[in-house]
Amino acid sequence: MIQITALPAFNDNYIWLLQNPATRQCAVVDPGDAKPVQDWLSANPDWALSDILITHHHHDHVGGVEQLKKATGAKVYGPASENIPGRDVALKDNDRITALGQDFDVIAVPGHTLGHIAYYQPGRLFCGDTLFAAGCGRLFEGTPKQMYTSLSRLAALPEATQVYCTHEYTLSNLRFAAAVEPHNPDTLERLSNVTRQREAGVITLPSTIALEKRTNPFLRTSVTSVKEKADERTGNDNSAPDMVFAVLRAWKDTF
Ligand code: ZN
Ligand code: FE
């Protein structure tokens, strides 16, 4: 059994710490900063960091890699097509890795960056800046169509899959979701829950694929009212879901 802990970093990043209590080995996903990880290791001296999983090349995801690798000798996994500091294993779509005695499948999810990958095992998904709770990453490198396809692949995972994304953006994402779907009761209920959680300083992750399908507008581009909202914005007929996605993404960029 793997236990998962969120180590907060910077303003709104989470570094996911995966722990195997049987072996006292642990792994981290996207350590943008080494310090929160090294502080945890210092406080838990009988644990060893064995693996570092990277989703994409942005500094807030890789900034701590070299220092952690130097201090612990951990093995670094990352996307083959991006420049990842200290990378030992270069990954592409459909690769499988074993870390902490667990298998993880690699899913290519271009859009936020072109080489972005996610790590999946039955029950959990580590998706970096691709699928957020109630939102999705900005399109820094990819096209709307690429991101739409990537999100569709993630949405097709089992509904109970827990979604571990890298940022605490849930509240602002839900405010946007409520603007897109002012009459979606699931969205409004989640907005009020998350508002309370954030007032109490509580983490809003992980999410689930089921909850995202009910409340994340970027996964709901086939819903008639969402399409009509996009049409209202652009004044034309956005006849395909990836066109609706592009409108929503551009709208969110300035929301
Ligand atoms: Zn990023
Ligand atoms: Fe990020």
XYZ file of C-alpha atoms and ligand atoms in Angstrom:
257
model
C 0.000 0.000 0.000
C 1.194 3.452 -0.907
C 0.470 6.476 1.260
C 0.356 9.917 -0.270
C 1.178 13.225 1.373
C 1.020 16.718 -0.121
C 4.096 18.865 0.503
C 3.148 22.507 -0.208
C 5.686 24.518 -2.222
C 5.831 28.133 -3.455
C 2.421 29.887 -3.398
C 0.114 27.176 -4.647
C 2.135 24.110 -5.756
C 1.893 20.672 -4.199
C 4.763 18.183 -4.369
C 3.165 14.749 -4.025
C 5.122 12.448 -1.716
C 4.430 8.738 -2.272
C 5.435 6.478 0.592
C 5.829 2.710 0.738
C 5.703 1.914 4.492
C 6.858 -1.676 3.911
C 10.224 -0.601 2.495
C 10.437 2.952 3.926
C 11.123 4.180 0.426
C 9.426 7.233 -0.975
C 9.082 9.066 -4.269
C 8.103 12.614 -5.196
C 6.231 14.012 -8.172
C 7.327 17.383 -9.595
C 9.614 18.746 -6.858
C 9.861 22.369 -7.989
C 11.693 23.105 -4.756
C 14.009 20.705 -2.909
C 13.469 22.230 0.530
C 10.002 20.883 1.452
C 11.195 17.391 0.450
C 14.496 17.658 2.319
C 12.680 19.005 5.385
C 10.367 15.972 5.299
C 13.313 13.588 4.882
C 15.120 15.248 7.801
C 12.029 14.859 9.983
C 11.679 11.208 8.869
C 15.290 9.995 8.877
C 14.419 6.307 8.433
C 12.915 7.014 5.001
C 14.856 7.128 1.715
C 13.915 9.000 -1.450
C 14.273 6.502 -4.292
C 12.432 8.038 -7.250
C 11.536 11.418 -8.731
C 8.713 11.555 -11.279
C 8.505 14.624 -13.531
C 5.514 15.607 -15.685
C 6.962 18.562 -17.631
C 9.873 20.971 -17.812
C 8.508 24.089 -16.075
C 10.685 25.417 -13.272
C 8.018 25.065 -10.567
C 8.059 21.313 -11.329
C 11.781 20.590 -11.818
C 13.559 23.306 -9.777
C 14.479 20.942 -6.924
C 15.471 17.893 -8.976
C 19.241 18.301 -9.149
C 19.647 19.113 -5.462
C 17.469 16.148 -4.439
C 19.237 13.784 -6.801
C 22.615 14.886 -5.490
C 21.527 14.472 -1.869
C 19.731 11.122 -2.229
C 20.779 9.426 -5.467
C 17.105 9.130 -6.448
C 16.327 8.022 -9.996
C 14.756 10.728 -12.160
C 11.991 9.964 -14.673
C 10.711 12.529 -17.141
C 9.336 13.142 -20.606
C 11.738 12.196 -23.411
C 10.988 15.228 -25.554
C 11.637 17.887 -22.905
C 14.761 19.179 -21.241
C 14.577 17.707 -17.720
C 17.528 18.286 -15.357
C 19.134 15.088 -14.084
C 16.794 12.817 -16.035
C 17.819 9.129 -15.909
C 14.845 7.579 -17.692
C 13.277 9.277 -20.741
C 9.584 8.421 -21.108
C 7.117 8.444 -23.945
C 3.462 7.570 -24.396
C 2.452 4.079 -23.164
C 5.742 3.399 -21.378
C 5.493 1.673 -18.010
C 7.795 2.252 -15.064
C 8.142 0.581 -11.678
C 8.750 2.759 -8.629
C 8.229 1.846 -4.956
C 7.304 -1.618 -6.204
C 4.338 -0.134 -8.100
C 3.688 0.065 -11.815
C 2.878 3.421 -13.373
C 1.716 3.857 -16.950
C 2.850 6.902 -18.872
C 0.202 8.869 -20.762
C 1.333 11.589 -23.175
C -0.816 14.669 -22.576
C 0.480 17.485 -24.820
C -1.114 20.920 -24.477
C 0.250 22.835 -21.453
C 3.676 21.862 -22.827
C 4.324 19.684 -25.863
C 6.099 16.876 -24.005
C 3.875 16.817 -20.903
C 3.217 13.330 -19.514
C 0.973 11.955 -16.777
C 1.561 8.912 -14.559
C -1.318 6.515 -14.001
C -1.879 3.433 -11.923
C -5.289 1.912 -11.185
C -6.819 4.263 -8.619
C -4.607 7.309 -9.153
C -3.414 9.782 -11.689
C -0.573 12.288 -11.366
C -1.286 14.776 -14.104
C 0.893 17.829 -13.412
C -0.541 20.938 -15.065
C -2.870 19.188 -17.523
C -6.109 18.368 -15.695
C -6.721 20.583 -12.654
C -9.562 20.302 -10.167
C -12.382 22.047 -12.061
C -9.955 23.388 -14.664
C -7.006 22.694 -16.930
C -3.540 24.080 -17.614
C -2.867 27.045 -19.850
C -1.778 26.371 -23.403
C 1.845 27.505 -23.331
C 3.056 25.247 -26.128
C 0.262 23.095 -27.533
C -2.902 23.768 -29.488
C -6.449 23.662 -28.112
C -7.033 20.512 -30.130
C -4.018 18.775 -28.541
C -5.155 19.709 -25.035
C -8.721 18.676 -25.810
C -7.463 15.256 -26.933
C -5.234 14.923 -23.848
C -8.076 15.795 -21.470
C -10.372 13.355 -23.285
C -7.887 10.555 -22.642
C -7.770 11.386 -18.938
C -11.563 11.678 -18.740
C -11.808 8.131 -20.122
C -9.999 6.691 -17.076
C -12.133 4.888 -14.465
C -14.434 7.283 -12.617
C -13.032 6.404 -9.172
C -9.484 7.407 -10.210
C -8.098 9.983 -7.805
C -6.654 13.009 -9.555
C -3.449 14.466 -8.117
C -2.690 17.687 -9.963
C 0.069 20.101 -9.008
C -1.661 23.366 -8.088
C -4.246 24.613 -5.614
C -6.311 26.435 -8.240
C -9.644 24.797 -7.410
C -11.500 27.829 -6.046
C -10.698 30.184 -8.917
C -11.405 27.367 -11.374
C -14.835 26.808 -9.820
C -15.690 30.507 -10.025
C -15.073 30.216 -13.749
C -16.977 26.917 -13.920
C -19.970 28.625 -12.291
C -19.816 31.394 -14.912
C -19.894 28.765 -17.673
C -22.589 26.651 -16.004
C -24.570 28.872 -13.607
C -27.310 26.228 -13.373
C -25.161 23.122 -12.791
C -26.059 22.052 -9.216
C -22.902 19.929 -8.869
C -20.723 22.915 -9.770
C -22.526 25.208 -7.325
C -22.321 22.649 -4.539
C -18.617 22.092 -5.170
C -18.025 25.860 -5.249
C -19.601 26.249 -1.836
C -17.691 23.245 -0.417
C -14.363 24.447 -1.784
C -15.000 28.020 -0.607
C -15.399 26.673 2.931
C -12.317 24.430 2.584
C -10.138 27.320 1.405
C -11.392 29.625 4.164
C -10.189 26.931 6.572
C -6.880 26.592 4.672
C -7.656 22.980 3.727
C -6.287 21.292 0.613
C -8.941 20.585 -2.062
C -7.096 17.663 -3.678
C -7.120 14.939 -4.783
C -10.196 15.135 -6.977
C -11.728 12.215 -8.875
C -12.466 11.671 -12.536
C -16.172 11.317 -11.633
C -16.258 14.721 -9.911
C -14.338 16.347 -12.759
C -16.775 14.977 -15.322
C -19.659 16.517 -13.371
C -18.106 19.934 -12.648
C -15.068 20.688 -14.845
C -16.272 22.776 -17.811
C -13.239 21.717 -19.869
C -14.491 18.108 -19.692
C -18.054 19.185 -20.475
C -17.649 20.719 -23.916
C -20.252 18.293 -25.342
C -22.953 19.562 -22.964
C -25.480 21.677 -24.892
C -25.583 24.567 -22.409
C -21.761 24.758 -22.388
C -21.642 24.841 -26.181
C -24.339 27.551 -26.200
C -22.316 29.582 -23.712
C -19.296 29.344 -26.042
C -21.454 30.364 -29.018
C -22.715 33.356 -27.018
C -19.089 34.454 -26.439
C -17.959 34.151 -30.043
C -21.208 34.904 -31.891
C -20.838 31.849 -34.121
C -21.591 28.134 -34.099
C -18.826 26.190 -32.333
C -19.915 22.936 -33.886
C -17.241 20.594 -32.445
C -16.283 19.981 -28.803
C -12.647 20.977 -29.416
C -13.884 24.344 -30.758
C -15.929 24.801 -27.569
C -12.815 23.868 -25.592
C -10.761 26.542 -27.390
C -13.364 29.201 -26.584
C -13.495 28.220 -22.909
C -9.697 28.161 -22.598
C -9.354 31.631 -24.159
C -12.153 32.955 -21.951
C -10.520 31.554 -18.799
C -7.202 33.188 -19.749
C -8.777 36.610 -19.150
C -11.427 35.677 -16.569
Zn 3.560 24.120 -15.806
Fe 3.005 24.417 -12.675
